Amino acid sequence: MLSIFDTIKKVAIKIDHAIKTEDLGYSDSENTSGEEQLKLDVKCDYIIEQAFKDISIVKALVSEEKEGVLVLHDDGKYTICYDPLDGSSLADVNLSVGTIFGIYEGELKGENLVAAAYVVYGPRIELLLATKEETPLHYRANEGLFDFIKEIKLEEKGKLNAPGGTQQNWSGHHKTFVDDLFAEGYRLRYSGGMVPDLHQILLKGGGIFSYPGTSDKPDGKLRQLFEVIPFAFMFEQAGGQAVNDKGMRLMELIPAHPHDTSPCFFGSNYEINALKEAYGVKA
Ligand code: AHM
Ligand code: MG
């Protein structure tokens, strides 16, 4: 596993360089979800593929930017599912973007995720690593290397509200839930990039990020293997919760297809309990 984490650190530095120097225009292709790919999406995907291809414990790679599974080593142990540049459409307006990694052992489903990591490319490069044994560890890049900052632990209740999805297409009960949080004094913190938005909640001690099912996207937008399950693991390891609109733990998701999506809610305990109540799924 250490060789995987070391590779993630090297990849982070290279992707940061690509963000700062590469063409921000569109490529000629679409990804599996039918979204136009930027040249930068393709470049970051290539950087990751090249970095992992000689790591023998990596059995396969599954990328948000590619269809299917790329087998690297038949006798490898782990499959790495990754989103090379989440929020890439924010790069041209110079907002923060990120890379997300889920490391799975065996069948690709929530309960087989053994570690997760994400990188935020903002004014600085930051990295969170989480394994089953520990609370997430926070690192910051310093001249090409990563300094350990601290362990990340959520409070029981936070102050931040990051409500995703197109409001016009929210359900009535979701709108009421979001409005009630603001009426309670929660502050809006939403950039449109799930990595910096969730990073802010993790580092500031709590709050909630939601990306619900909507009338135009009943299963939400965010992809289970690359986005939802790795962040669900981060939040649970930090002492918070991560559930879908039925109140089910996102770590129990079993995607039928690598690019399946799910409504998702990540937060500290108070907000997720309030969400379950608002959705009538209180456990
Ligand atoms: P991407 O992987 O194509 O960049 O999409 C994921 C991003 C998330 O970072 C963010 O939370 C969400 O899309 C916002 O989407 P929208 O603005 O379409 O609601
Ligand atoms: Mg993404």
CSV table of C-alpha atoms and ligand atoms in Angstrom, one decimal:
chain,number,residue,atom,x,y,z
A,1,MET,CA,0.0,0.0,0.0
A,2,LEU,CA,2.9,2.4,0.7
A,3,SER,CA,4.0,2.2,-2.9
A,4,ILE,CA,0.5,3.3,-3.9
A,5,PHE,CA,0.5,6.2,-1.5
A,6,ASP,CA,4.0,7.3,-2.7
A,7,THR,CA,2.8,7.1,-6.3
A,8,ILE,CA,-0.3,9.3,-5.5
A,9,LYS,CA,2.1,11.9,-4.0
A,10,LYS,CA,4.2,11.9,-7.2
A,11,VAL,CA,1.2,12.1,-9.4
A,12,ALA,CA,-0.2,15.0,-7.4
A,13,ILE,CA,2.9,17.1,-8.2
A,14,LYS,CA,2.7,16.2,-11.9
A,15,ILE,CA,-1.0,17.0,-12.1
A,16,ASP,CA,-0.5,20.3,-10.4
A,17,HIS,CA,2.2,21.2,-12.9
A,18,ALA,CA,-0.2,20.2,-15.8
A,19,ILE,CA,-3.0,22.4,-14.4
A,20,LYS,CA,-0.6,25.3,-14.3
A,21,THR,CA,0.8,24.8,-17.8
A,22,GLU,CA,-1.5,22.8,-20.1
A,23,ASP,CA,-4.0,24.0,-22.7
A,24,LEU,CA,-7.5,24.4,-21.0
A,25,GLY,CA,-9.4,23.7,-24.2
A,26,TYR,CA,-11.7,20.8,-25.1
A,27,SER,CA,-10.4,17.6,-26.6
A,28,ASP,CA,-12.3,15.9,-29.5
A,29,SER,CA,-13.8,13.2,-27.2
A,30,GLU,CA,-16.5,12.5,-24.6
A,31,ASN,CA,-16.2,10.4,-21.4
A,32,THR,CA,-18.4,7.5,-20.6
A,33,SER,CA,-20.9,9.8,-18.8
A,34,GLY,CA,-21.3,11.7,-22.1
A,35,GLU,CA,-19.5,14.8,-20.9
A,36,GLU,CA,-17.0,16.6,-23.1
A,37,GLN,CA,-13.5,15.9,-22.1
A,38,LEU,CA,-11.0,18.7,-21.6
A,39,LYS,CA,-7.4,18.1,-22.9
A,40,LEU,CA,-6.5,18.5,-19.3
A,41,ASP,CA,-8.8,15.6,-18.2
A,42,VAL,CA,-7.1,13.4,-20.8
A,43,LYS,CA,-3.6,14.5,-19.8
A,44,CYS,CA,-4.2,13.9,-16.0
A,45,ASP,CA,-5.7,10.5,-16.8
A,46,TYR,CA,-2.5,9.6,-18.8
A,47,ILE,CA,-0.3,10.8,-15.9
A,48,ILE,CA,-2.0,8.5,-13.5
A,49,GLU,CA,-2.0,5.5,-15.9
A,50,GLN,CA,1.8,5.9,-16.5
A,51,ALA,CA,2.6,6.3,-12.8
A,52,PHE,CA,0.8,3.1,-11.8
A,53,LYS,CA,1.7,0.8,-14.7
A,54,ASP,CA,4.8,-0.5,-13.1
A,55,ILE,CA,3.4,-0.9,-9.5
A,56,SER,CA,3.0,-4.7,-9.3
A,57,ILE,CA,0.5,-4.7,-6.5
A,58,VAL,CA,-2.0,-2.8,-8.7
A,59,LYS,CA,-4.2,-5.3,-10.5
A,60,ALA,CA,-6.2,-2.8,-12.5
A,61,LEU,CA,-7.2,0.8,-13.0
A,62,VAL,CA,-10.7,2.2,-13.5
A,63,SER,CA,-10.9,5.8,-14.5
A,64,GLU,CA,-13.8,8.2,-14.6
A,65,GLU,CA,-12.4,9.3,-18.0
A,66,LYS,CA,-12.3,5.9,-19.5
A,67,GLU,CA,-14.8,3.1,-20.3
A,68,GLY,CA,-14.1,-0.3,-18.7
A,69,VAL,CA,-11.3,-1.7,-16.6
A,70,LEU,CA,-7.6,-1.5,-17.6
A,71,VAL,CA,-5.8,-4.6,-16.3
A,72,LEU,CA,-2.2,-3.9,-15.4
A,73,HIS,CA,-1.0,-7.0,-13.4
A,74,ASP,CA,-3.1,-10.2,-13.2
A,75,ASP,CA,-1.6,-11.2,-9.9
A,76,GLY,CA,-1.9,-7.7,-8.4
A,77,LYS,CA,-4.0,-7.2,-5.2
A,78,TYR,CA,-5.7,-3.8,-5.6
A,79,THR,CA,-7.8,-2.0,-8.2
A,80,ILE,CA,-7.6,1.7,-8.1
A,81,CYS,CA,-10.7,3.7,-9.2
A,82,TYR,CA,-9.9,7.3,-9.8
A,83,ASP,CA,-11.3,10.6,-11.0
A,84,PRO,CA,-8.1,12.2,-12.5
A,85,LEU,CA,-9.4,15.8,-12.4
A,86,ASP,CA,-12.6,16.3,-10.6
A,87,GLY,CA,-14.2,19.7,-11.2
A,88,SER,CA,-12.0,20.2,-14.3
A,89,SER,CA,-14.5,22.7,-15.8
A,90,LEU,CA,-13.5,25.1,-12.9
A,91,ALA,CA,-9.8,25.2,-14.0
A,92,ASP,CA,-10.4,27.9,-16.5
A,93,VAL,CA,-11.9,30.2,-13.9
A,94,ASN,CA,-9.0,29.4,-11.6
A,95,LEU,CA,-11.0,27.7,-8.8
A,96,SER,CA,-9.7,24.7,-6.9
A,97,VAL,CA,-9.9,21.2,-8.4
A,98,GLY,CA,-9.0,17.8,-7.2
A,99,THR,CA,-8.0,14.1,-7.9
A,100,ILE,CA,-9.9,11.3,-6.0
A,101,PHE,CA,-8.6,7.7,-5.5
A,102,GLY,CA,-10.5,4.7,-4.2
A,103,ILE,CA,-8.4,1.6,-3.6
A,104,TYR,CA,-10.4,-1.6,-3.7
A,105,GLU,CA,-9.5,-5.2,-2.9
A,106,GLY,CA,-11.7,-7.8,-4.8
A,107,GLU,CA,-15.0,-7.0,-6.4
A,108,LEU,CA,-15.7,-3.2,-6.9
A,109,LYS,CA,-18.2,-2.3,-4.2
A,110,GLY,CA,-18.2,-0.1,-1.1
A,111,GLU,CA,-17.4,-2.7,1.5
A,112,ASN,CA,-14.2,-3.7,-0.5
A,113,LEU,CA,-12.7,-0.3,-0.4
A,114,VAL,CA,-9.6,-0.5,1.8
A,115,ALA,CA,-8.1,3.0,1.4
A,116,ALA,CA,-9.0,6.3,-0.1
A,117,ALA,CA,-7.1,9.5,-1.0
A,118,TYR,CA,-7.7,12.8,-2.5
A,119,VAL,CA,-5.6,15.8,-3.6
A,120,VAL,CA,-6.8,19.4,-3.7
A,121,TYR,CA,-5.0,21.8,-6.1
A,122,GLY,CA,-5.7,25.2,-4.7
A,123,PRO,CA,-3.3,27.9,-3.6
A,124,ARG,CA,-1.4,25.0,-2.1
A,125,ILE,CA,-1.4,21.2,-2.9
A,126,GLU,CA,-3.0,19.3,-0.1
A,127,LEU,CA,-3.6,15.5,0.3
A,128,LEU,CA,-5.7,13.4,2.6
A,129,LEU,CA,-5.0,9.7,3.0
A,130,ALA,CA,-7.4,7.3,4.8
A,131,THR,CA,-7.0,3.6,5.7
A,132,LYS,CA,-9.2,1.4,7.8
A,133,GLU,CA,-6.8,1.6,10.8
A,134,GLU,CA,-6.7,5.4,11.1
A,135,THR,CA,-8.5,8.7,11.0
A,136,PRO,CA,-7.6,10.5,7.7
A,137,LEU,CA,-4.2,12.0,7.6
A,138,HIS,CA,-3.7,15.5,6.2
A,139,TYR,CA,-0.6,16.5,4.2
A,140,ARG,CA,0.6,19.6,2.4
A,141,ALA,CA,3.1,19.8,-0.4
A,142,ASN,CA,6.4,21.5,0.3
A,143,GLU,CA,8.9,21.7,-2.5
A,144,GLY,CA,7.8,18.5,-4.2
A,145,LEU,CA,7.5,16.5,-0.9
A,146,PHE,CA,4.5,16.2,1.5
A,147,ASP,CA,4.6,17.4,5.1
A,148,PHE,CA,2.3,15.7,7.6
A,149,ILE,CA,0.0,18.3,9.1
A,150,LYS,CA,-2.5,16.5,11.4
A,151,GLU,CA,-5.2,13.8,11.8
A,152,ILE,CA,-8.7,14.9,10.7
A,153,LYS,CA,-11.5,14.4,13.2
A,154,LEU,CA,-15.0,15.9,12.7
A,155,GLU,CA,-17.0,17.6,15.5
A,156,GLU,CA,-20.5,16.3,16.2
A,157,LYS,CA,-21.9,19.4,14.5
A,158,GLY,CA,-20.6,21.9,12.1
A,159,LYS,CA,-21.6,25.3,10.6
A,160,LEU,CA,-21.2,24.8,6.8
A,161,ASN,CA,-23.8,23.9,4.2
A,162,ALA,CA,-22.8,22.9,0.7
A,163,PRO,CA,-26.0,22.1,-1.3
A,164,GLY,CA,-25.3,20.6,-4.7
A,165,GLY,CA,-27.5,20.0,-7.7
A,166,THR,CA,-29.8,22.3,-9.7
A,167,GLN,CA,-32.2,23.9,-7.1
A,168,GLN,CA,-35.0,24.1,-9.7
A,169,ASN,CA,-35.0,20.3,-9.8
A,170,TRP,CA,-34.8,19.6,-6.0
A,171,SER,CA,-37.6,17.8,-4.3
A,172,GLY,CA,-39.8,19.8,-1.9
A,173,HIS,CA,-38.5,17.9,1.2
A,174,HIS,CA,-34.8,18.5,0.1
A,175,LYS,CA,-35.5,22.3,-0.3
A,176,THR,CA,-37.1,22.4,3.1
A,177,PHE,CA,-34.1,20.6,4.7
A,178,VAL,CA,-31.6,23.0,3.1
A,179,ASP,CA,-33.7,26.1,4.1
A,180,ASP,CA,-34.0,24.8,7.6
A,181,LEU,CA,-30.2,24.5,8.0
A,182,PHE,CA,-29.8,28.1,6.8
A,183,ALA,CA,-32.6,29.2,9.2
A,184,GLU,CA,-30.5,27.5,12.0
A,185,GLY,CA,-27.5,29.7,11.1
A,186,TYR,CA,-25.5,27.5,8.7
A,187,ARG,CA,-23.3,29.3,6.2
A,188,LEU,CA,-23.3,28.6,2.5
A,189,ARG,CA,-19.9,27.2,1.3
A,190,TYR,CA,-20.2,25.9,-2.2
A,191,SER,CA,-17.6,26.2,-5.1
A,192,GLY,CA,-19.0,23.6,-7.5
A,193,GLY,CA,-16.0,21.3,-7.0
A,194,MET,CA,-16.8,18.4,-4.6
A,195,VAL,CA,-13.1,18.0,-3.6
A,196,PRO,CA,-12.6,21.5,-2.2
A,197,ASP,CA,-16.2,21.7,-0.9
A,198,LEU,CA,-15.8,18.4,1.1
A,199,HIS,CA,-12.2,19.3,2.0
A,200,GLN,CA,-13.5,22.5,3.6
A,201,ILE,CA,-16.1,20.6,5.7
A,202,LEU,CA,-13.5,18.0,6.8
A,203,LEU,CA,-10.9,20.7,7.8
A,204,LYS,CA,-13.3,23.1,9.4
A,205,GLY,CA,-14.7,20.3,11.6
A,206,GLY,CA,-18.1,19.7,10.1
A,207,GLY,CA,-21.2,20.6,8.2
A,208,ILE,CA,-22.9,18.9,5.3
A,209,PHE,CA,-22.4,18.4,1.5
A,210,SER,CA,-25.4,17.2,-0.4
A,211,TYR,CA,-25.8,16.1,-4.0
A,212,PRO,CA,-29.4,14.7,-4.1
A,213,GLY,CA,-31.4,12.9,-6.7
A,214,THR,CA,-33.2,15.5,-8.7
A,215,SER,CA,-36.1,15.5,-11.2
A,216,ASP,CA,-33.6,15.6,-14.1
A,217,LYS,CA,-31.1,13.2,-12.4
A,218,PRO,CA,-33.0,10.9,-10.1
A,219,ASP,CA,-29.7,9.0,-9.2
A,220,GLY,CA,-27.7,12.2,-8.7
A,221,LYS,CA,-24.6,13.1,-10.6
A,222,LEU,CA,-21.7,11.9,-8.6
A,223,ARG,CA,-20.1,8.5,-9.5
A,224,GLN,CA,-20.1,5.8,-6.9
A,225,LEU,CA,-16.7,4.2,-7.5
A,226,PHE,CA,-14.6,7.3,-8.1
A,227,GLU,CA,-16.3,10.0,-6.1
A,228,VAL,CA,-19.0,8.8,-3.7
A,229,ILE,CA,-17.5,5.8,-2.0
A,230,PRO,CA,-13.9,7.2,-1.5
A,231,PHE,CA,-15.4,10.3,0.2
A,232,ALA,CA,-17.9,8.2,2.2
A,233,PHE,CA,-14.9,6.3,3.6
A,234,MET,CA,-13.1,9.6,4.5
A,235,PHE,CA,-16.1,10.9,6.3
A,236,GLU,CA,-16.7,7.7,8.3
A,237,GLN,CA,-13.0,7.4,9.2
A,238,ALA,CA,-13.2,11.1,10.4
A,239,GLY,CA,-16.1,10.2,12.7
A,240,GLY,CA,-18.9,11.5,10.4
A,241,GLN,CA,-21.5,9.8,8.3
A,242,ALA,CA,-22.2,9.4,4.6
A,243,VAL,CA,-25.6,8.1,3.4
A,244,ASN,CA,-27.9,8.0,0.3
A,245,ASP,CA,-31.5,9.3,0.1
A,246,LYS,CA,-32.7,6.1,1.8
A,247,GLY,CA,-30.5,6.6,4.8
A,248,MET,CA,-28.3,3.7,3.6
A,249,ARG,CA,-24.5,4.0,4.2
A,250,LEU,CA,-22.8,4.8,1.0
A,251,MET,CA,-20.1,2.3,2.0
A,252,GLU,CA,-22.8,-0.4,1.3
A,253,LEU,CA,-23.2,0.6,-2.4
A,254,ILE,CA,-22.7,-2.1,-5.0
A,255,PRO,CA,-22.4,-0.5,-8.4
A,256,ALA,CA,-23.8,-2.5,-11.3
A,257,HIS,CA,-21.6,-0.6,-13.7
A,258,PRO,CA,-18.3,1.3,-13.0
A,259,HIS,CA,-19.9,4.7,-13.9
A,260,ASP,CA,-23.1,4.3,-11.8
A,261,THR,CA,-24.0,7.4,-9.8
A,262,SER,CA,-25.9,7.8,-6.4
A,263,PRO,CA,-27.6,10.6,-4.5
A,264,CYS,CA,-25.1,11.3,-1.7
A,265,PHE,CA,-24.9,13.2,1.6
A,266,PHE,CA,-21.6,13.6,3.6
A,267,GLY,CA,-21.4,15.3,6.9
A,268,SER,CA,-20.9,15.4,10.7
A,269,ASN,CA,-23.4,13.4,12.8
A,270,TYR,CA,-25.8,16.2,13.7
A,271,GLU,CA,-26.5,17.2,10.1
A,272,ILE,CA,-26.8,13.7,8.7
A,273,ASN,CA,-29.2,12.7,11.5
A,274,ALA,CA,-31.2,15.8,10.5
A,275,LEU,CA,-31.1,14.8,6.9
A,276,LYS,CA,-32.4,11.3,7.7
A,277,GLU,CA,-35.3,12.9,9.7
A,278,ALA,CA,-36.1,15.3,6.8
A,279,TYR,CA,-36.1,12.4,4.3
A,280,GLY,CA,-38.2,10.2,6.7
A,281,VAL,CA,-35.6,7.5,6.8
A,282,LYS,CA,-34.4,8.0,10.4
A,283,ALA,CA,-32.7,4.7,11.5
B,1,AHM,P1,-16.7,16.1,-12.9
B,1,AHM,O1,-16.1,14.8,-12.3
B,1,AHM,O2,-17.2,15.9,-14.3
B,1,AHM,O3,-15.9,17.3,-12.7
B,1,AHM,O4,-18.1,16.3,-12.1
B,1,AHM,C1,-18.1,16.3,-10.7
B,1,AHM,C2,-18.4,17.7,-10.1
B,1,AHM,C3,-18.2,17.8,-8.6
B,1,AHM,O5,-16.9,18.2,-8.3
B,1,AHM,C4,-19.3,18.8,-8.2
B,1,AHM,O6,-19.7,18.6,-6.9
B,1,AHM,C5,-20.3,18.5,-9.2
B,1,AHM,O7,-19.7,18.0,-10.4
B,1,AHM,C6,-21.1,19.8,-9.6
B,1,AHM,O8,-21.9,19.5,-10.7
B,1,AHM,P2,-23.0,20.5,-11.3
B,1,AHM,O9,-22.4,21.9,-11.2
B,1,AHM,O10,-23.3,20.0,-12.6
B,1,AHM,O11,-24.2,20.4,-10.3
B,2,MG,MG,-15.6,13.9,-10.9
